GROMACS .gro file of C-alpha atoms in nm:
model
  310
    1UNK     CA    1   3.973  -7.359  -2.915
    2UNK     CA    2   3.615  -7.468  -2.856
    3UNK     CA    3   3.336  -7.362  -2.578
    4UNK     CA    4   3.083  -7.667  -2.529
    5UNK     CA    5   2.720  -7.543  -2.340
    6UNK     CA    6   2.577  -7.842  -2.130
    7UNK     CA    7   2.156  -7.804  -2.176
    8UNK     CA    8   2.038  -7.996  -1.848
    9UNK     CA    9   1.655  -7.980  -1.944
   10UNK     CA   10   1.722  -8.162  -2.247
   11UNK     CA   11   2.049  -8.330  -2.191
   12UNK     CA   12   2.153  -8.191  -2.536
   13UNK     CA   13   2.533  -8.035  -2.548
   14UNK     CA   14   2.625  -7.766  -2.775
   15UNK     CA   15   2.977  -7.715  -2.913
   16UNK     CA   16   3.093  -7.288  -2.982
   17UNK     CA   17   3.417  -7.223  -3.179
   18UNK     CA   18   3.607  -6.927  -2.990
   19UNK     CA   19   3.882  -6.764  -3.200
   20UNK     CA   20   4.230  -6.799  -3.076
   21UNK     CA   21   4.318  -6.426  -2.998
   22UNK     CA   22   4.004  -6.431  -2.777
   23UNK     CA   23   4.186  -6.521  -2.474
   24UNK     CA   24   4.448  -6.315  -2.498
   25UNK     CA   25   4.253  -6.070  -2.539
   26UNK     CA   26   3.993  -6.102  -2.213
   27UNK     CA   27   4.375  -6.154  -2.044
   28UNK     CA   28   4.416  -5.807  -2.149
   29UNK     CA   29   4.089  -5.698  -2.070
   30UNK     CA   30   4.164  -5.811  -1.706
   31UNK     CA   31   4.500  -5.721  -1.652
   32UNK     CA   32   4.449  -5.331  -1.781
   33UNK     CA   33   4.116  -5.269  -1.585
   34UNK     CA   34   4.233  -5.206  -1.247
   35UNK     CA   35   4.502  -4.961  -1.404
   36UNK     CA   36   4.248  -4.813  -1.585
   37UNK     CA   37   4.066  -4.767  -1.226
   38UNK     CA   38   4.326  -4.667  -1.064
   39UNK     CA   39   4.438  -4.411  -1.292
   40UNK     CA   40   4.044  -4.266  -1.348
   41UNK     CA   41   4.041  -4.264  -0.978
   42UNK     CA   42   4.353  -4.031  -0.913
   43UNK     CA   43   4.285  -3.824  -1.186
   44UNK     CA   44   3.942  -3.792  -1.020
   45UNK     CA   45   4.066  -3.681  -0.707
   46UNK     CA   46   4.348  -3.486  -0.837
   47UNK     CA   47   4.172  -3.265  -1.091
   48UNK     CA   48   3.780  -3.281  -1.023
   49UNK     CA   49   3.792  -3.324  -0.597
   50UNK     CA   50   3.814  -3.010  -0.418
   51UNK     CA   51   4.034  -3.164  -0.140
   52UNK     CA   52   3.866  -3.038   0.174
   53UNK     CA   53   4.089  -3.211   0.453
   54UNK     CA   54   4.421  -3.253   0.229
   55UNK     CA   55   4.487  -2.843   0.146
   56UNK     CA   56   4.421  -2.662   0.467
   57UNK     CA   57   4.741  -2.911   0.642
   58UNK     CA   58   5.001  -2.882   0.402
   59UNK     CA   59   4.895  -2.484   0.394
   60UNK     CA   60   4.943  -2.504   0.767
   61UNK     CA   61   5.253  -2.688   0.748
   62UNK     CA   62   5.384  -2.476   0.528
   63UNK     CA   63   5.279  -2.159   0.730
   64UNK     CA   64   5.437  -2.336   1.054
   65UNK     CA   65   5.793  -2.368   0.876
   66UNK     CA   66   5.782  -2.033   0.724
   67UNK     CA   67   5.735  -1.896   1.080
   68UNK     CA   68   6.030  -2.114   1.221
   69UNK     CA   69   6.284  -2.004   0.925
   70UNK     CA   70   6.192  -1.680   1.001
   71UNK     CA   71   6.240  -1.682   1.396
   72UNK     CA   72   6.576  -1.861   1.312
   73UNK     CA   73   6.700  -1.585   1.025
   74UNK     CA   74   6.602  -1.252   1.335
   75UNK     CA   75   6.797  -1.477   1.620
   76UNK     CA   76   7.124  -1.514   1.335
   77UNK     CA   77   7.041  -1.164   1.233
   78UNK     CA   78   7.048  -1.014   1.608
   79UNK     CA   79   7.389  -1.275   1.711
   80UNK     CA   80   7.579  -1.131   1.392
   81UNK     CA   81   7.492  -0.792   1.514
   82UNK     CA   82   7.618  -0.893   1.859
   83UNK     CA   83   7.907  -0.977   1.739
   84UNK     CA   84   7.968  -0.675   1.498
   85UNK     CA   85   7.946  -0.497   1.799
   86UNK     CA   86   8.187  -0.649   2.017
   87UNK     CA   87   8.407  -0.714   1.728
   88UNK     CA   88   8.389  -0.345   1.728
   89UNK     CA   89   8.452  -0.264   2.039
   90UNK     CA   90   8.777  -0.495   2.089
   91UNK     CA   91   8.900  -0.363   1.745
   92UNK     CA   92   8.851   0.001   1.898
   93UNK     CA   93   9.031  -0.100   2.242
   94UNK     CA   94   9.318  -0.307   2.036
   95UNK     CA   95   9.392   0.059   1.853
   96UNK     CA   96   9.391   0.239   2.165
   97UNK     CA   97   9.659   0.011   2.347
   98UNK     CA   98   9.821   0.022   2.020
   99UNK     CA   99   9.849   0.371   1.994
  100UNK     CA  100  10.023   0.340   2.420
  101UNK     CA  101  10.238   0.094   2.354
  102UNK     CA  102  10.412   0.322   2.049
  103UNK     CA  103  10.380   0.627   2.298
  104UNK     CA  104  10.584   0.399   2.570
  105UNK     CA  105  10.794   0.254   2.272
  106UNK     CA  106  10.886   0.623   2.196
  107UNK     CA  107  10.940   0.679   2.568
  108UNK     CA  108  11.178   0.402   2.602
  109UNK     CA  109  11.390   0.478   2.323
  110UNK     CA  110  11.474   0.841   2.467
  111UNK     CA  111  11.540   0.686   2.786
  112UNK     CA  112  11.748   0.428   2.599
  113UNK     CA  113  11.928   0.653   2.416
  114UNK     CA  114  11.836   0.437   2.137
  115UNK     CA  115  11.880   0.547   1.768
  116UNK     CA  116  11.511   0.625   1.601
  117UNK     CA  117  11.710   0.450   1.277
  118UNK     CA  118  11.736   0.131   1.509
  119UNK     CA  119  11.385   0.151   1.687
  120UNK     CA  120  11.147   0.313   1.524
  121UNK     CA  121  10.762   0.246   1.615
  122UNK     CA  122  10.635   0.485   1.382
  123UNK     CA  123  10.699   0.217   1.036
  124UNK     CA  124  10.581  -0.126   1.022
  125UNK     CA  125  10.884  -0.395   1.041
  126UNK     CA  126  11.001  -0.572   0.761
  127UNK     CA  127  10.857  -0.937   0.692
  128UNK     CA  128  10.943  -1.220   0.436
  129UNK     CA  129  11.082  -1.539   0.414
  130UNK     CA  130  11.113  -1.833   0.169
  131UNK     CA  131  10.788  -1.983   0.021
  132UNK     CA  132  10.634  -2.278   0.246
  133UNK     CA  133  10.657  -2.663   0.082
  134UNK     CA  134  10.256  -2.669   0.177
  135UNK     CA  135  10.181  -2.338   0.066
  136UNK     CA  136   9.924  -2.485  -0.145
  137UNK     CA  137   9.767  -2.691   0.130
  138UNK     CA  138   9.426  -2.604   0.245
  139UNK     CA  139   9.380  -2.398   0.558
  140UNK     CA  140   9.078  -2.299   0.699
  141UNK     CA  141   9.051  -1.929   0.856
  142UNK     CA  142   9.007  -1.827   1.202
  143UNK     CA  143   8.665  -1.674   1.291
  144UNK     CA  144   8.692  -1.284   1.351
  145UNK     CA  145   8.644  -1.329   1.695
  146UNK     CA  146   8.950  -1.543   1.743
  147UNK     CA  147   9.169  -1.380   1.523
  148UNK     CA  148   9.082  -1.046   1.774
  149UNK     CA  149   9.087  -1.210   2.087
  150UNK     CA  150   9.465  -1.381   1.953
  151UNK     CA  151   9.563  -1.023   1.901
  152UNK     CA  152   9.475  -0.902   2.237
  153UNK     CA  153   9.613  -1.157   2.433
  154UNK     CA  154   9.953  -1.052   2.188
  155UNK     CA  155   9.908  -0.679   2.274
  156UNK     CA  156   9.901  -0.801   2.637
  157UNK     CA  157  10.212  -0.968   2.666
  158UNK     CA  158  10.343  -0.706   2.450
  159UNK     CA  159  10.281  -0.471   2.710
  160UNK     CA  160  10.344  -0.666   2.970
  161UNK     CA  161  10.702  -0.701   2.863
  162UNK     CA  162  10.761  -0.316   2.744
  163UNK     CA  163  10.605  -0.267   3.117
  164UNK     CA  164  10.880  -0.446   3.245
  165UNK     CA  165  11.127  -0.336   2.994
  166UNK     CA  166  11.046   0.024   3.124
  167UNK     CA  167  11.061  -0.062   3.500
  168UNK     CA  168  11.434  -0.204   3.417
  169UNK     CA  169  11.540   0.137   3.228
  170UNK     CA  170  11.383   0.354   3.502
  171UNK     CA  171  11.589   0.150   3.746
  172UNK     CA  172  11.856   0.203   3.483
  173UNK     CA  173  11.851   0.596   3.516
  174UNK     CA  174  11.778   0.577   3.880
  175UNK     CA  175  12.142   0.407   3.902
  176UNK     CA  176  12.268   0.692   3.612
  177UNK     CA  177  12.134   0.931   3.846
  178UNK     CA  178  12.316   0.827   4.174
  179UNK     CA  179  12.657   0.798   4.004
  180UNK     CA  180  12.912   0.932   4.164
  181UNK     CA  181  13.156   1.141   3.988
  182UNK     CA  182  13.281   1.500   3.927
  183UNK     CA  183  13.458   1.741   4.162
  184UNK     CA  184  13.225   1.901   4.455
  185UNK     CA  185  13.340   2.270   4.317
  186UNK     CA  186  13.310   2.409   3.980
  187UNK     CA  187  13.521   2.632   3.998
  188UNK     CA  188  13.862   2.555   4.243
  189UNK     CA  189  14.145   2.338   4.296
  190UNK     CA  190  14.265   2.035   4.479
  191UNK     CA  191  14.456   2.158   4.758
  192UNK     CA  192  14.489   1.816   5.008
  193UNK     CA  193  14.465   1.443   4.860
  194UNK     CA  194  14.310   1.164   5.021
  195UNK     CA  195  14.560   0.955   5.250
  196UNK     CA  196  14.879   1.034   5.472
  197UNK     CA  197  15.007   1.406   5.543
  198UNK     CA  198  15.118   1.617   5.797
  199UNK     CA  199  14.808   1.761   5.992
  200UNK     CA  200  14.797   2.132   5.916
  201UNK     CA  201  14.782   2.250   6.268
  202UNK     CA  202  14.975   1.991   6.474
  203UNK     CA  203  15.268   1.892   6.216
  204UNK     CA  204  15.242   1.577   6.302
  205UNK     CA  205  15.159   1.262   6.036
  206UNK     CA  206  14.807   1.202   6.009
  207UNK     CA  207  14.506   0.976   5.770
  208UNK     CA  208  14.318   1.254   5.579
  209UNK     CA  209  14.008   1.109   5.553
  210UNK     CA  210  13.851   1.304   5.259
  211UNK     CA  211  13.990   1.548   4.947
  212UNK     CA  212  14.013   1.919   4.980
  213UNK     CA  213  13.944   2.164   4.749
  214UNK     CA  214  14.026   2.537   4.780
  215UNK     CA  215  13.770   2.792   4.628
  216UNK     CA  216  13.650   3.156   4.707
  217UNK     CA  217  13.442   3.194   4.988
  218UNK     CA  218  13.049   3.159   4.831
  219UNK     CA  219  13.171   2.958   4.593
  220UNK     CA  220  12.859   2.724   4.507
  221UNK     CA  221  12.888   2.364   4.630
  222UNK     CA  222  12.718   2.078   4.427
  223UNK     CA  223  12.635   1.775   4.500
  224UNK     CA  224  12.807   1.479   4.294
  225UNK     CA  225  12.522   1.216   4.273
  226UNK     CA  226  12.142   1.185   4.313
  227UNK     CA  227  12.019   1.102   4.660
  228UNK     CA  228  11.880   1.221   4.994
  229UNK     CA  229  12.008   1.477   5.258
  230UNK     CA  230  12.059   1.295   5.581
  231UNK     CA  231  12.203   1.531   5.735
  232UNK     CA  232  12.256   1.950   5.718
  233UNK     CA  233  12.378   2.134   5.987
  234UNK     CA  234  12.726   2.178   6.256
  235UNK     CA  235  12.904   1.904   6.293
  236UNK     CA  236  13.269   1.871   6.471
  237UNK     CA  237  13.535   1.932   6.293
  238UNK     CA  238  13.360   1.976   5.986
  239UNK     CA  239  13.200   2.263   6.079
  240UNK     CA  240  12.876   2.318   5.887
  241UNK     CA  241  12.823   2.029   5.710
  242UNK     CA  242  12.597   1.831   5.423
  243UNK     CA  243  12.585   1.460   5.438
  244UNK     CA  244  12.373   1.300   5.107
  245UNK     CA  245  12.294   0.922   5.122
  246UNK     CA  246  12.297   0.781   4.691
  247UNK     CA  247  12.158   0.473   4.790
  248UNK     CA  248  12.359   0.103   4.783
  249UNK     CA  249  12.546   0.219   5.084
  250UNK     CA  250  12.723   0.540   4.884
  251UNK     CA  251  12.747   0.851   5.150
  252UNK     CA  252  12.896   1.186   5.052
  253UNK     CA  253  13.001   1.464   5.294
  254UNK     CA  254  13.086   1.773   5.214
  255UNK     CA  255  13.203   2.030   5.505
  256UNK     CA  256  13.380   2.352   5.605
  257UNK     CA  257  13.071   2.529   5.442
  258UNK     CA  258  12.983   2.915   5.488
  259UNK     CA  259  12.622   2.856   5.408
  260UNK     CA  260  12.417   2.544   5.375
  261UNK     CA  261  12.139   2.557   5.106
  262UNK     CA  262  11.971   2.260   5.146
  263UNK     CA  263  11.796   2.075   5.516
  264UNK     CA  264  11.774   1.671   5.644
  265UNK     CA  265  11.503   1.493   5.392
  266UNK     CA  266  11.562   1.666   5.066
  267UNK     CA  267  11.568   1.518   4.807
  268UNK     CA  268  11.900   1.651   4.541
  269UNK     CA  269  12.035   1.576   4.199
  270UNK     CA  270  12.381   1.569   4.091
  271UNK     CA  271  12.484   1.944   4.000
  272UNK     CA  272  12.233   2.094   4.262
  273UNK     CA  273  12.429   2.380   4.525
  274UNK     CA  274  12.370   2.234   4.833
  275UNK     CA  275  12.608   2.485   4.989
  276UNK     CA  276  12.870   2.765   4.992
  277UNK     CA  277  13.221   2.711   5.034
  278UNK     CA  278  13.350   2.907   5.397
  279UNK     CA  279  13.602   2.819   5.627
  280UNK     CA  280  13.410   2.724   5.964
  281UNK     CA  281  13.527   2.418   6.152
  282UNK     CA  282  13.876   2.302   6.187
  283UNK     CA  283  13.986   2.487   5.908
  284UNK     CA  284  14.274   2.687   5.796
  285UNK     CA  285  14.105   2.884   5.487
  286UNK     CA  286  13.810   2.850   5.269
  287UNK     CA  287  13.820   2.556   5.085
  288UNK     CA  288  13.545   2.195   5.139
  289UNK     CA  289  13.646   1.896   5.256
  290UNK     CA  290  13.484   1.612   5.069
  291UNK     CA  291  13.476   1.265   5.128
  292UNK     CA  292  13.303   0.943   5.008
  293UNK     CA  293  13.191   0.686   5.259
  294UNK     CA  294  13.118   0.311   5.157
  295UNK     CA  295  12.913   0.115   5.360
  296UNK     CA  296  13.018   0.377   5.667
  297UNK     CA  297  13.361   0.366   5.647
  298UNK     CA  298  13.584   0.657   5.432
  299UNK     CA  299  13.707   0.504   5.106
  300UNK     CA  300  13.925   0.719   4.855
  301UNK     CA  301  13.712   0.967   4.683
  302UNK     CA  302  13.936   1.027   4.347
  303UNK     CA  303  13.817   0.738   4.160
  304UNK     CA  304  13.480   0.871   4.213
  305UNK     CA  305  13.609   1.200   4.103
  306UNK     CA  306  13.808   1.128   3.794
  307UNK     CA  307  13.525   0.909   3.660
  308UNK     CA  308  13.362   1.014   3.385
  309UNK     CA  309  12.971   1.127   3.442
  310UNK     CA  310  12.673   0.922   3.282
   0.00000   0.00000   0.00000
């Protein structure tokens, strides 16, 4: 490869041989300069320049999210303390309706009549079962929160139900209470049965409407069910007299009494002495009449009195 130089003064021309790698090498030359700039430059900058508007914003910047990670770490700091708290608190008012609803448990059973064995609320219950095809399948974990508001709604309708489960027994001993049977004397003896006989001072056939029962005069009379004195005082024909309404249209009445114990509104229970046998009234000797009215009409009492007591 050759260079020729024109001369225009002289017209003369002037041929210079350039060695091949010559080119290649100003290609070189030309091609690594600006890298060689650029690189110079940046390291320039990088390690010599003192960066006056570059450092103070990234500082800033830096400053700015520090601050904001912060802020956000007190807020999650103060909500998980929130909710230690109230986790705390339900946990606390969980155990105390626990500890009620095995108080009321034990209540019910001794109302029940239930065997401990067969009820117990002291142990935990027994649980198992066979192992689950997707036992190994993932499951994710109920926050704490849920799992304690799941097992307070539970504890509700827990007691809810033992609520009503107790309302059902009381209403059950209520009934116990009121039941009719037993003799009106404990100590004595029948002496007149319910139904036909010859009247005692006419001798003529007539509907005894009650049972008798013969007994020293004093002898304590009891009532045979739960209920309410309606009426205490002289009646005719029964002389003094107790009348006790048991509720679900059951009336007692017991009559030829020396001595009434008891006055209109009381409140009895079965085996309480509302009275003392006597003879007054239409009477022929100390005994009481008793008799059992359903629904206001006399109904035999000896079914009521051969019945066994709850």
């Amino acid at each position: 490869m050759n260079i020729i130089v024109l001369n225009s003064k002289r017209g003369h021309s002037r041929t210079l041989p350039v060695p091949r790698h010559w080119p290649w090498m100003l290609a070189g030359v030309f091609l690594l300069l600006p890298v060689l700039v650029a690189v110079g430059t940046y390291q320039l900058i990088y390690h010599v320049s003192d960066q006056p508007e570059f450092t103070p914003v990234m500082t800033e910047r830096f400053a700015e999210q520090l601050h904001e990670q912060q802020l956000a770490l007190a807020d999650l700091d103060q909500l998980s303390q929130e909710q230690f708290r109230a986790l705390t608190l339900k946990l606390a008012q969980a155990q105390a309706r626990l500890v009620r609803l095995d108080a009321l448990g034990e209540r019910l059973v001794e109302v029940a009549d239930v065997g401990s064995d067969e009820f117990d609320f002291s142990t935990i219950p027994g649980l198992g079962g066979p192992e689950s095809a997707d036992e190994g399948a993932s499951y994710e974990l109920p926050s704490f929160m849920e799992a304690v508001d799941q097992m307070t709604a539970t504890l509700e309708r827990r007691e809810r139900q033992l609520e009503i489960l107790e309302d059902l027994l009381a209403d059950k001993q209520i009934e116990d209470q009121t039941w009719l049977s037993g003799r009106p004397l404990s100590k004595g003896w029948m002496s007149s049965r319910y139904g036909r006989r010859s009247d005692p001072f006419t001798g003529r056939v007539a509907w005894h409407k009650g049972v008798d029962f013969a007994g020293k005069v004093g002898t304590p009379i009891i009532a045979t069910g739960s209920g309410v004195v309606t009426f205490s005082g002289e009646r005719s024909g029964y002389g003094k007299m107790v009348e006790i309404n048991h509720g679900n249209g059951i009336t007692t009445r017991y009559g030829h009494a020396a001595e009434l114990v008891v006055e209109s509104g009381e409140i009895v229970r079965t085996g309480d002495t509302i009275a003392k046998v006597g003879n007054s009234g239409r009477s022929t000797g100390p005994h009481v009449h008793y008799e059992v009215l359903k629904n206001g009409a006399q109904v035999n009492p000896q079914p009521y009195i051969y019945r066994a007591r709850r």
